Structure formats: C-alpha cells, structure tokens
GROMACS .gro file of C-alpha atoms in nm:
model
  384
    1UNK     CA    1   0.000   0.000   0.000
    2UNK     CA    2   0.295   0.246   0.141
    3UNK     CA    3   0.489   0.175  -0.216
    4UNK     CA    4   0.156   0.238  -0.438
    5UNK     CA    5   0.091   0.543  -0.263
    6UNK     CA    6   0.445   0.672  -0.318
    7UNK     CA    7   0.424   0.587  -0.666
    8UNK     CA    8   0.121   0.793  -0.706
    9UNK     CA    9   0.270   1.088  -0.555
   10UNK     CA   10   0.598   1.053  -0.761
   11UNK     CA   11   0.386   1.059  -1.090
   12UNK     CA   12   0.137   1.315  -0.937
   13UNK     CA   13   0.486   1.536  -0.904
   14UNK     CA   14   0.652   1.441  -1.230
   15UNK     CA   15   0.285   1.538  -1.411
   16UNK     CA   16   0.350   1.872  -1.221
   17UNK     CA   17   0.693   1.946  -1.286
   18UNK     CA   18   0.614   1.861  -1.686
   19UNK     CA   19   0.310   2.112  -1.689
   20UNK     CA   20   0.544   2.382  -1.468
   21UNK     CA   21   0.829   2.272  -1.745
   22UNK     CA   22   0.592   2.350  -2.061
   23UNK     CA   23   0.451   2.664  -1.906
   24UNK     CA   24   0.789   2.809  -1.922
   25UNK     CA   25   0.897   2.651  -2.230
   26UNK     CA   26   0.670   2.827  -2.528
   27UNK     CA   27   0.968   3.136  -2.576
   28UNK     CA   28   0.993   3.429  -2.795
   29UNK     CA   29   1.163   3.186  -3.036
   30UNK     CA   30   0.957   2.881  -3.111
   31UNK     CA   31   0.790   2.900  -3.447
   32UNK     CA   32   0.433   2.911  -3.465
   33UNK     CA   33   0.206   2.611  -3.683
   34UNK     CA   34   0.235   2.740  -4.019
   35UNK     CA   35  -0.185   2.641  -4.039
   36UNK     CA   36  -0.318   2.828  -3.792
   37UNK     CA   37  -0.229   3.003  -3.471
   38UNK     CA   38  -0.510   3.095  -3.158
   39UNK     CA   39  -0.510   3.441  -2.978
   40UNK     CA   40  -0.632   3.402  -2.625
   41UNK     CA   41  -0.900   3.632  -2.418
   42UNK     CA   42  -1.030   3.643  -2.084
   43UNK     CA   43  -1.302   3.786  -2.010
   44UNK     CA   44  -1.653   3.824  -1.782
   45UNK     CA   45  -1.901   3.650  -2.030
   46UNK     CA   46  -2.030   3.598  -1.706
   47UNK     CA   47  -2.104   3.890  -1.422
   48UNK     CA   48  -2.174   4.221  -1.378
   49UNK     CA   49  -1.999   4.291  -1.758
   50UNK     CA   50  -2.162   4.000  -1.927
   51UNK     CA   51  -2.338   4.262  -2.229
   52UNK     CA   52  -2.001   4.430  -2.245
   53UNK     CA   53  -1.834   4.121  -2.302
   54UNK     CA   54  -2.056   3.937  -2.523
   55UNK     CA   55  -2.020   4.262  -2.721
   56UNK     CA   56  -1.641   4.306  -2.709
   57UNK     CA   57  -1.691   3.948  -2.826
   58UNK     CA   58  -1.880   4.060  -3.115
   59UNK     CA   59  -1.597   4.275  -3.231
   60UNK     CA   60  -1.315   4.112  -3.200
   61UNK     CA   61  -1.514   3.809  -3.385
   62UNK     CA   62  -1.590   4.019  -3.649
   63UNK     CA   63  -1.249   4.151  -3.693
   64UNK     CA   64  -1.046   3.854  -3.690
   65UNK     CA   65  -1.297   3.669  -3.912
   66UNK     CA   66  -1.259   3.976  -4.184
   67UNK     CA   67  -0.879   3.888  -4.157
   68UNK     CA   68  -0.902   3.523  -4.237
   69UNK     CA   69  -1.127   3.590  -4.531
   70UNK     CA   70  -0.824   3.811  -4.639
   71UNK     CA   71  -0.583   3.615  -4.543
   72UNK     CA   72  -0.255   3.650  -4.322
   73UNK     CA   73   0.054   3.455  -4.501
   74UNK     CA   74  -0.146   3.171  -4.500
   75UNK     CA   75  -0.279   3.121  -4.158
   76UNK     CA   76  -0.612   3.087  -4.010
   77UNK     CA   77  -0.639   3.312  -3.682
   78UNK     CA   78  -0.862   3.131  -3.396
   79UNK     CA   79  -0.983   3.383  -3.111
   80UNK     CA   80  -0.977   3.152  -2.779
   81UNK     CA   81  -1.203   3.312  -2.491
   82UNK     CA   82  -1.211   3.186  -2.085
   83UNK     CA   83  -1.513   3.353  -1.895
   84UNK     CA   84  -1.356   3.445  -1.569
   85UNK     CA   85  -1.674   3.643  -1.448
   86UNK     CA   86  -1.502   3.959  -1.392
   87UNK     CA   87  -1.315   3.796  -1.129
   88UNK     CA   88  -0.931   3.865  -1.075
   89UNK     CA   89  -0.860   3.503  -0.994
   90UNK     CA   90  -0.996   3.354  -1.238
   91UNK     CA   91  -0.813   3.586  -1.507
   92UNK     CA   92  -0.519   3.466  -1.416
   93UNK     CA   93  -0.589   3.110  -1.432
   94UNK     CA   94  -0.727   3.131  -1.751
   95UNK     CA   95  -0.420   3.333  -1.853
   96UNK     CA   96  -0.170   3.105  -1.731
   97UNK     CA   97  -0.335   2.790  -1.916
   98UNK     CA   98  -0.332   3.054  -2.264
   99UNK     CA   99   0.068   3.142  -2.193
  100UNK     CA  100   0.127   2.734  -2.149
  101UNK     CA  101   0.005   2.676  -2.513
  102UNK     CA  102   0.244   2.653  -2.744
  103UNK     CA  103  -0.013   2.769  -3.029
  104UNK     CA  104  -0.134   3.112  -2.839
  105UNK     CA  105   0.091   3.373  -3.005
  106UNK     CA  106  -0.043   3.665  -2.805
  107UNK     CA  107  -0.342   3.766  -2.528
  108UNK     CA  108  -0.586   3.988  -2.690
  109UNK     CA  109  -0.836   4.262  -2.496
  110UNK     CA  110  -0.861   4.085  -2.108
  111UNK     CA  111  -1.139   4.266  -1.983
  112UNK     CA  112  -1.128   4.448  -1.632
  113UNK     CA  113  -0.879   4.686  -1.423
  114UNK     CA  114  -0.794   4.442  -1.118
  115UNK     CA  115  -0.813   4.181  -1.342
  116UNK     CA  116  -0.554   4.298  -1.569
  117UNK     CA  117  -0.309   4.371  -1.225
  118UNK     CA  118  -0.287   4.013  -1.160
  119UNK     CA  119  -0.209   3.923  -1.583
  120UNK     CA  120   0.085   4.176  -1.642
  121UNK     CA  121   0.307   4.036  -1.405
  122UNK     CA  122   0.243   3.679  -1.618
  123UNK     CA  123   0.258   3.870  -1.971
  124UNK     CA  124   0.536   4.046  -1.869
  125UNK     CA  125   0.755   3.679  -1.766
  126UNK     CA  126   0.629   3.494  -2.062
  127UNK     CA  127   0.730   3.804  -2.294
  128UNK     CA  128   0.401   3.686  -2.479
  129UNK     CA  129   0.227   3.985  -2.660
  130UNK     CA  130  -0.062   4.136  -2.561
  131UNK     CA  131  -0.289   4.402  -2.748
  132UNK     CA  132  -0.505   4.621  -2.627
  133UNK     CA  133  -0.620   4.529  -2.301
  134UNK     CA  134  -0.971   4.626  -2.170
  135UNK     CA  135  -0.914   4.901  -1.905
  136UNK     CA  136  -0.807   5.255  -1.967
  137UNK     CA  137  -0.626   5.246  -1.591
  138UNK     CA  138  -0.271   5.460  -1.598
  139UNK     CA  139  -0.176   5.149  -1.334
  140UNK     CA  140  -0.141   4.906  -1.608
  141UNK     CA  141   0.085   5.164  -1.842
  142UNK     CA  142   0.373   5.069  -1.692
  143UNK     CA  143   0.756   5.115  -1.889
  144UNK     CA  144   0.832   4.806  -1.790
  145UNK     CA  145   0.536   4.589  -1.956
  146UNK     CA  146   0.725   4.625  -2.310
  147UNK     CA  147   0.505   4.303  -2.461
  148UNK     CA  148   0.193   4.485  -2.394
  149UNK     CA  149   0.021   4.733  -2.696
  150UNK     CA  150  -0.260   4.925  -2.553
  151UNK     CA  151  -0.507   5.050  -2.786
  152UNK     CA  152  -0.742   5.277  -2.595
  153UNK     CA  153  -0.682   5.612  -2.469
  154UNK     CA  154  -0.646   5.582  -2.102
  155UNK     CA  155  -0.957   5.680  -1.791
  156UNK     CA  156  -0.713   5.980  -1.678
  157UNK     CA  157  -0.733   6.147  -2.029
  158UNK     CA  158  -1.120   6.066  -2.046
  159UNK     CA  159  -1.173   6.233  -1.677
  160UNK     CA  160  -0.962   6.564  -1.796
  161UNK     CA  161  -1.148   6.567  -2.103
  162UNK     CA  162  -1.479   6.527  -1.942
  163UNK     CA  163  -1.446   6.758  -1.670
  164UNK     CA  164  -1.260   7.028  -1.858
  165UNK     CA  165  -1.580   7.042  -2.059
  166UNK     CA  166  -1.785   7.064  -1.795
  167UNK     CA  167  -1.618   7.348  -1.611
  168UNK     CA  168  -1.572   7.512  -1.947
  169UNK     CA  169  -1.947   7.526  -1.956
  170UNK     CA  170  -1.966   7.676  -1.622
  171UNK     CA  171  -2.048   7.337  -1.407
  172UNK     CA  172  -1.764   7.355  -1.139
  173UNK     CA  173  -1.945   7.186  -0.825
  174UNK     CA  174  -1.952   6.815  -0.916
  175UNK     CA  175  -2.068   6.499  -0.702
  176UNK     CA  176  -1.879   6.155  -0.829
  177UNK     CA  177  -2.050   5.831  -0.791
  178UNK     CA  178  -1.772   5.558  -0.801
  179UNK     CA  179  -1.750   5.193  -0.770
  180UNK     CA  180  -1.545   5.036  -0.542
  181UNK     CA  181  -1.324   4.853  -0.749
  182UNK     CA  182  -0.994   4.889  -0.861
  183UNK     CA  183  -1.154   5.106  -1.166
  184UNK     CA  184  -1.398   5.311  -1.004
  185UNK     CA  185  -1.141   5.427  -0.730
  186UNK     CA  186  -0.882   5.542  -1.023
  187UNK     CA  187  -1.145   5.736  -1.160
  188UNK     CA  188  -1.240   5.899  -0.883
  189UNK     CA  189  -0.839   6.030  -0.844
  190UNK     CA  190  -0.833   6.122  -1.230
  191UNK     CA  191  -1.169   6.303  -1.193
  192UNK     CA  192  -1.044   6.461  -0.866
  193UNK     CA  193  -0.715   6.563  -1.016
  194UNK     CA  194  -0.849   6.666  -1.354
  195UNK     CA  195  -1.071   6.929  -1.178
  196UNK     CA  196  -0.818   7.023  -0.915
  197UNK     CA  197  -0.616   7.132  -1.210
  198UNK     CA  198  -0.864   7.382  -1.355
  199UNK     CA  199  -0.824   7.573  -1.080
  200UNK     CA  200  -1.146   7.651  -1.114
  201UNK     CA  201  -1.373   7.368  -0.939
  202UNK     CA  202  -1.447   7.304  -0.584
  203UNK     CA  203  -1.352   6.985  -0.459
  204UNK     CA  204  -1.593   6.741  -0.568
  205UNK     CA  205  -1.811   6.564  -0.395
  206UNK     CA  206  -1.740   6.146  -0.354
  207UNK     CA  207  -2.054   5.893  -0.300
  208UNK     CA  208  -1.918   5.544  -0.295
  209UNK     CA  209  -2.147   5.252  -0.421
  210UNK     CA  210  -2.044   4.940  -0.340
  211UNK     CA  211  -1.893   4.640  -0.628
  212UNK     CA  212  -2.235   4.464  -0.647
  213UNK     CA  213  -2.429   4.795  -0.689
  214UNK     CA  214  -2.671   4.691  -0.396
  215UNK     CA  215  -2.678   5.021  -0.301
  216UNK     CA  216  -2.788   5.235  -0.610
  217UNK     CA  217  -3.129   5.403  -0.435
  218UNK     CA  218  -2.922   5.526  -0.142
  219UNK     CA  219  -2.595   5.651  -0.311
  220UNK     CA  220  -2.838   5.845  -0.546
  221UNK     CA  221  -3.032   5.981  -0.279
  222UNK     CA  222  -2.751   6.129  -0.105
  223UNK     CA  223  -2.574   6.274  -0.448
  224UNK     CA  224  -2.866   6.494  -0.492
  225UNK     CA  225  -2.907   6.580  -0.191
  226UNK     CA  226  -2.572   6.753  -0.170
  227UNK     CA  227  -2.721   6.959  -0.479
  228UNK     CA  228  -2.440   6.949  -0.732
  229UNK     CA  229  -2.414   7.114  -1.016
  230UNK     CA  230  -2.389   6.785  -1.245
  231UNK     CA  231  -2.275   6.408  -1.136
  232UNK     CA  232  -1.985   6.203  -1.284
  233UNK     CA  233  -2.012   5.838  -1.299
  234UNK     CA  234  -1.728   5.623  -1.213
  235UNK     CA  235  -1.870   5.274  -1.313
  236UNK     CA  236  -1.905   5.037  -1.614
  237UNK     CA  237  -2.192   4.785  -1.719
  238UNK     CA  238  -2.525   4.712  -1.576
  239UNK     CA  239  -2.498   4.941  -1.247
  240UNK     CA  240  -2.478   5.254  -1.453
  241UNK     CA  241  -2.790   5.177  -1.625
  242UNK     CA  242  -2.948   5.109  -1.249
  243UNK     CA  243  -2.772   5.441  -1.182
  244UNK     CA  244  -2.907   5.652  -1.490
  245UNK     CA  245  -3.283   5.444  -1.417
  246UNK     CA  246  -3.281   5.593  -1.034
  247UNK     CA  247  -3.146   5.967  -1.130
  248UNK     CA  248  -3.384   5.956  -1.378
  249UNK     CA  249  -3.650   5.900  -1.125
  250UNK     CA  250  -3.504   6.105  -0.839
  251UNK     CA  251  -3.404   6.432  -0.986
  252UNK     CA  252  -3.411   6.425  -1.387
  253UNK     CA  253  -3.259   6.764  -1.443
  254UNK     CA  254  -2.951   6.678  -1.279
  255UNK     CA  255  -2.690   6.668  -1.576
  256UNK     CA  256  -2.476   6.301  -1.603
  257UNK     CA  257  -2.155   6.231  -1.780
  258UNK     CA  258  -1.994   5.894  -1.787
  259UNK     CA  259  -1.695   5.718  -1.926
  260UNK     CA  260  -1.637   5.525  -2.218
  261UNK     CA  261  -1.713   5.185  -2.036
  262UNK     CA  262  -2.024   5.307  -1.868
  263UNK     CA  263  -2.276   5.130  -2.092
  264UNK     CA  264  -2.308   4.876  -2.330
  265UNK     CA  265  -2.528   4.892  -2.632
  266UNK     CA  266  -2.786   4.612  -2.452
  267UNK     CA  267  -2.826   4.866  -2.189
  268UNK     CA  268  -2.867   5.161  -2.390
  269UNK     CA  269  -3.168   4.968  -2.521
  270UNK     CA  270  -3.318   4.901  -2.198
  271UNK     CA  271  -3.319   5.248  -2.081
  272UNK     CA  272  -3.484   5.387  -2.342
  273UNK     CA  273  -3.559   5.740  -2.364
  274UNK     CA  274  -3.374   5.759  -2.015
  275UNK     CA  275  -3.041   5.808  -2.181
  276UNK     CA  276  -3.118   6.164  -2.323
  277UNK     CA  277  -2.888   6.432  -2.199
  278UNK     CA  278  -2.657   6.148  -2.101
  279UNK     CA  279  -2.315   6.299  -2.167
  280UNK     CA  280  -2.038   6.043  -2.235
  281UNK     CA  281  -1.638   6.030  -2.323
  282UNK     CA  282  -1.581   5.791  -2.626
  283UNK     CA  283  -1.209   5.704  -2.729
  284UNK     CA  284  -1.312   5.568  -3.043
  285UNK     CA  285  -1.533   5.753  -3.320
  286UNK     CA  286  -1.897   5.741  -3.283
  287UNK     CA  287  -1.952   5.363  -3.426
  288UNK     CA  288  -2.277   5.502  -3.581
  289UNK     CA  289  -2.102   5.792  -3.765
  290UNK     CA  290  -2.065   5.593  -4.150
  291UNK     CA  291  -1.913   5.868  -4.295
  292UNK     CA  292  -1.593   5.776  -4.115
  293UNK     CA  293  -1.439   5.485  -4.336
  294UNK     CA  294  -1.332   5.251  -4.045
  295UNK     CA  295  -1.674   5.297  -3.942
  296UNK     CA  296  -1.790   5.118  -4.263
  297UNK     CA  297  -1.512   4.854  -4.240
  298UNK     CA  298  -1.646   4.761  -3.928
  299UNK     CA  299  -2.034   4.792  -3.964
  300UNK     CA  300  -1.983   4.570  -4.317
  301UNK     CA  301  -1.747   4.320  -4.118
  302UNK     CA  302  -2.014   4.313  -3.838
  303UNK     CA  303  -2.323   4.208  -4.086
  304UNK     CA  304  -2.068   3.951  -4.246
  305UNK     CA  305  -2.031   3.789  -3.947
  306UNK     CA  306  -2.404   3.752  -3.847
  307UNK     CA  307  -2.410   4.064  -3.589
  308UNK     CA  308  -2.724   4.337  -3.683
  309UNK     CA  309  -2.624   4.621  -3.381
  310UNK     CA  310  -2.332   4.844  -3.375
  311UNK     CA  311  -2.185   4.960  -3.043
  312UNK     CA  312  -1.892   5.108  -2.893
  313UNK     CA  313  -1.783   4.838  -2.733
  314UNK     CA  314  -1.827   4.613  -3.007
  315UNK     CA  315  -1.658   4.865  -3.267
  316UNK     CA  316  -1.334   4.859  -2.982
  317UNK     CA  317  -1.324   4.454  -2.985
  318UNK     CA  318  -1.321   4.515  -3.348
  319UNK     CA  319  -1.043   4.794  -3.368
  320UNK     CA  320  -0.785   4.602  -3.085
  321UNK     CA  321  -0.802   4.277  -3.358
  322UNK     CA  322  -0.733   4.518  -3.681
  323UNK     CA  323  -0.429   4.652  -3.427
  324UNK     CA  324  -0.313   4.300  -3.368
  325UNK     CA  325  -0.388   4.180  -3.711
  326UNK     CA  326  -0.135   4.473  -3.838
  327UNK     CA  327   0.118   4.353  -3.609
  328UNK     CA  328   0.061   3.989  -3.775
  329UNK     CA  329   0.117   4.112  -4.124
  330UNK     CA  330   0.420   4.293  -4.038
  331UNK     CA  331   0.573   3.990  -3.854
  332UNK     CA  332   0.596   3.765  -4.124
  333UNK     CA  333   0.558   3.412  -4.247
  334UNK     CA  334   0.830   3.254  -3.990
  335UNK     CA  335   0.564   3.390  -3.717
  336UNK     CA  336   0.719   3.408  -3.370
  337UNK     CA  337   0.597   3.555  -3.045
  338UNK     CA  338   0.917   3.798  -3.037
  339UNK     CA  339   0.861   3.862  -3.406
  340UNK     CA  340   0.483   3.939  -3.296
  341UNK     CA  341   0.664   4.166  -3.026
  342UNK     CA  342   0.868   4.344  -3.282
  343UNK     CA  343   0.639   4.387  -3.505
  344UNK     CA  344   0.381   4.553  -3.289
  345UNK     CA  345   0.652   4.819  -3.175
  346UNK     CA  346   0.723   4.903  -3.496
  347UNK     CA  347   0.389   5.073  -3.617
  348UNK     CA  348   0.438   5.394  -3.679
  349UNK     CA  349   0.106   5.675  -3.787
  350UNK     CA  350  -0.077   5.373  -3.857
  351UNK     CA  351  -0.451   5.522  -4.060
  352UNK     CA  352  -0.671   5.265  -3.993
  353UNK     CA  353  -0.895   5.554  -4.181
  354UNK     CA  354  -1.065   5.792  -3.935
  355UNK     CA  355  -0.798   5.681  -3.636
  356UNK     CA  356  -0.416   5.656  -3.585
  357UNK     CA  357  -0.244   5.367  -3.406
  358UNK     CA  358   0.115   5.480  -3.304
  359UNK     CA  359   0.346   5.322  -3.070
  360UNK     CA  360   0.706   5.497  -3.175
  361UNK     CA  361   0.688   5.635  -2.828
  362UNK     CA  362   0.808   5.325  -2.721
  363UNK     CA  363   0.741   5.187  -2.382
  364UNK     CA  364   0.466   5.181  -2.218
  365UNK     CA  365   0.289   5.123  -2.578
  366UNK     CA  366   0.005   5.353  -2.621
  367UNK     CA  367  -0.134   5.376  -2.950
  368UNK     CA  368  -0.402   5.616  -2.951
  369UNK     CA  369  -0.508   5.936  -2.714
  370UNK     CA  370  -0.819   5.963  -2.890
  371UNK     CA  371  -1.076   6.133  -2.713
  372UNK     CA  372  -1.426   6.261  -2.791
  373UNK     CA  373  -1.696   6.354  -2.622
  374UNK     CA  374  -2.095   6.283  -2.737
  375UNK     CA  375  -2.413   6.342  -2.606
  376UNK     CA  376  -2.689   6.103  -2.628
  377UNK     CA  377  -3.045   6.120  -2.753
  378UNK     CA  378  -3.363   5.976  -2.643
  379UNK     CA  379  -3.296   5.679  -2.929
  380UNK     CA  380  -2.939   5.621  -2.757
  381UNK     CA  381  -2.746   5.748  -3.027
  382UNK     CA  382  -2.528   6.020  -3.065
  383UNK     CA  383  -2.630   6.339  -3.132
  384UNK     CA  384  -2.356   6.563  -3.071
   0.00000   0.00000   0.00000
C-alpha cells in the first residue's frame, strides 16, 4: 500500500513538474504552426460585464474573421475566450493555461482593471504579446510591460477631457458616484485631479457605491441631496444603467456624464428614452457615424459575421483585432511571439482611416489618445 501510494505521488509530481516545465517553455523563439495560430482572451461573459463582453466578443469576432477571409501569409487566426466572471482570480488562471500553449501567439483585450493587475506580471515573464487590453487604468501603463500594446486612450485622459468640458461650460461643483473597485477608485483620483487642475472647481463631492451595486437608491439619494451642479459616474456595465434608471426618477434635471465603459449597447436599449442628456467620453469615433471609413469597415465586417447592432464596445473589440492583425502582417511568415513583439513596436502613424495607431513612443505602448466627447439622444445614439 505504502509503495503504491508513493508511486502515485511521484507521478502526481513528475505530471506537475512537466506542466510547470511546458509553461515556461513556449519562448519568444519557437515557431508558430504554419496552419493556424489561436489568440487568447479572458473575459466576464459571465457577471456584472456580461453585455459588455458578449459585445467586445462581437468585435473582436468580427475583426479577426474579416482577416481570415483576407488572409494573413497563410494562416487561419482562432480567437480563444475563458469567462472568468469579472473575477481577478480567475483571469489569471485562464491566462496562465493561454501562456502554457504553445499555439497562443499573443493575449488579446482581457477585460477588467484588477483583473488585468494580476495578468501583467504573467505577460510580462512569458514576454508573450498582448494588445489592447480592456481598461483605460494609468496602473497598467507601466515602462516596464514592453510586450503589452494598448489600444485605448487611457480613464485619466477621459476624466480631464470630461471635466474640462464641464467646467468650461460653467459646471464647477460636481458629485462623483464611483464603484469600489480597482476602476472606479482610479477614476475617482483622475476626476479629482483633472478638476483640481482647472483651478477653477471646488472639490468634488465622492458617494461610494459598493462592487455589487446593492446600493444604487441610497448613493443616489444622497448625491442629490448635496445639490451638485452635475454628477460624474465612475462605473461600467449594468450598475450605470441602475444608476441613470434611479437619477432619472429622483431628480431628472440633474446633468450626467460617464466614461467610455459606462454602458453597453444592450443597456442603452433598456433604458430607453432615459439616456437623453446622457453625456459620455468615447475614445473611439462614434460607431454610428458611416461617414468615417473605419466605421464602414467595421459595420460591413459586423453584418458579415451575423451581428445586426453596432456599439462602442463592439466597434473597440473590433479595432484592438485590426491593431493585432497589423502587427501579424508585419511579422511575417516565420511567425514568432518575439517577431509578434517586434512587429507591434514598430507601427508607426498607422490610418486605420478615421484613427491613428502609433506606438514609436516606445514603452509603455500607447497607440491612440483619442478622445471625444458625445451626447446622447432619447434613441441612444449620438447626437452631438
């Protein structure tokens, strides 16, 4: 019995040390199948950012899908997504099992701020690209992470955009409703330093709601209460639709202005007329707007791949997989994960036509500091 069990432990441990061998063993180096190669997401398909995942989803479907039917030196790209639920843990064990696999040439678009702490420090050993992950946090933009490409703009330039509009327009007594996560309390220090350096704004006002959004009725009812002049929204997903839905109800001339993650195009839809007024930072180009010509790439590779609505978030999963398809037609036949890298750090004024993807800065990789602000109508599109 005593030697069976030992045997069992000795293979349990050699099983072990073989999957701890191969997890470290896929380098910069090792060629890539010549057939087809997978690009690996994780992402809350599950959660409180299910409809911003399922339509990040969408995007990056459609975008890698327009690729194939182009063609990239022969290869077939296959997008690989975990649901972690929006939960940290879970990101990274999803992550690690995508860097073990010798056929996952880069990460694409992990979704979530806390969730993309606990992944650099795994990108960032397995020197395994990334592109364009899905948080807008300046924590992430680190000099050091010099495998990972981010896309987006980032939430400190959306907070000095927004609220340099706002006190332009006269509004300098502001209330912000944050989330406490690792993204709503980052927002609430860009928003607090963006209006600090106006000189012009009181200090504003900060009503904490808590990660589940439990407490939407009372947070609101003690934002109005201290009467401000308009209310920021620091959160993302189906709790800012609850939050529009109760301000609505409680005090529906109080101006709102949210971030570029704030809602997704399922909740738009739900709240109706609700959204009118609703001022929002975008750090893409309106995906409605068809006169801009990577809006029409991306609305026509949309309908080709079976998908009738057009959001923001969708248009962004769509955007990071032109980025990382770029990168894939610079790097080559012989495809690599370093060759990947290099690639990737070598785009330079890149016109996807209507927005520019540069990372000569070198590190940390930021490719665009797009920002735009919109206002939405009672149809939850865009009108100025």
């Amino acid at each position: 019995m005593q030697r069976r069990q030992f045997t069992q432990s000795l293979v349990a441990a050699s099983t072990g040390l073989l999957w701890a061998t191969s997890s470290r063993a896929v380098g910069l180096q090792d060629p890539m199948d010549s057939k087809t190669v997978s690009v690996g997401c994780s992402l809350g398909a599950t959660g409180p950012l299910a409809s911003l995942a399922r339509e990040l989803k969408q995007g990056l479907d459609a975008g890698l899908a327009q690729a194939n039917t182009r063609g990239i030196h022969g290869r077939e790209i296959k997008l690989v997504t975990m649901d972690d639920g929006y939960d940290a843990k879970r990101s990274e064990e999803n992550v690690r099992k995508m860097i073990a696999d010798a056929n996952t040439v880069a990460l694409i678009s992990c979704m979530g701020t806390a969730n993309n702490q606990r992944i650099m420090p795994l990108v960032d050993e397995a020197q395994i690209p990334y592109v364009a992950p899905q948080s807008g946090a300046v924590s992430l933009r680190k000099a050091e992470y010099r495998s990972v490409f981010h896309v987006r703009a980032s939430y400190s330039d959306e907070a000095q955009r927004l609220t340099q509009k706002l006190v332009s327009m006269g509004i300098t007594d502001l209330a912000i409703v944050y989330q406490d996560t690792a993204f709503g309390r980052e927002f609430l220090a860009d928003a607090t330093a963006a209006l600090k350096a106006t000189g012009k704004a009181v200090a504003p006002k900060g009503f904490k709601l808590d990660a589940e959004g439990t407490q939407v009725a009372a947070v609101v009812a003690q934002a109005v209460a201290a009467k401000p002049m308009a209310v920021l929204l620091g959160t993302a997903g189906d709790v800012t639709a609850l939050l529009v839905n109760e301000f609505k109800k409680v005090s529906p001339s109080t101006p709102l202005a949210a971030t570029s993650v704030a809602l997704s195009g399922d909740n738009l839809r739900q709240l109706g007329g609700k959204t009118a007024g609703l001022a929002l930072s975008m750090v893409l180009p309106d995906a409605g707007r068809t006169s801009v010509a990577l809006v029409r790439e991306y609305q026509k590779a949309m309908r080709a791949a079976g998908f009738q609505e057009f959001s923001a978030r969708s248009f962004e999963g769509y955007v990071n997989a032109r980025v990382l398809t770029e990168g894939l037609e610079r790097a080559g036949r012989e495809l690599t994960r370093g060759k990947l890298r290099a690639a990737l750090a070598s785009v330079r004024s890149h016109d996807m036509g209507g927005m520019t993807v540069d990372y000569s800065n070198g590190a940390p990789y930021v490719g665009s500091r797009f920002v735009d602000l919109g206002i939405l109508g009672a149809n939850g599109r865009m009108v100025g």
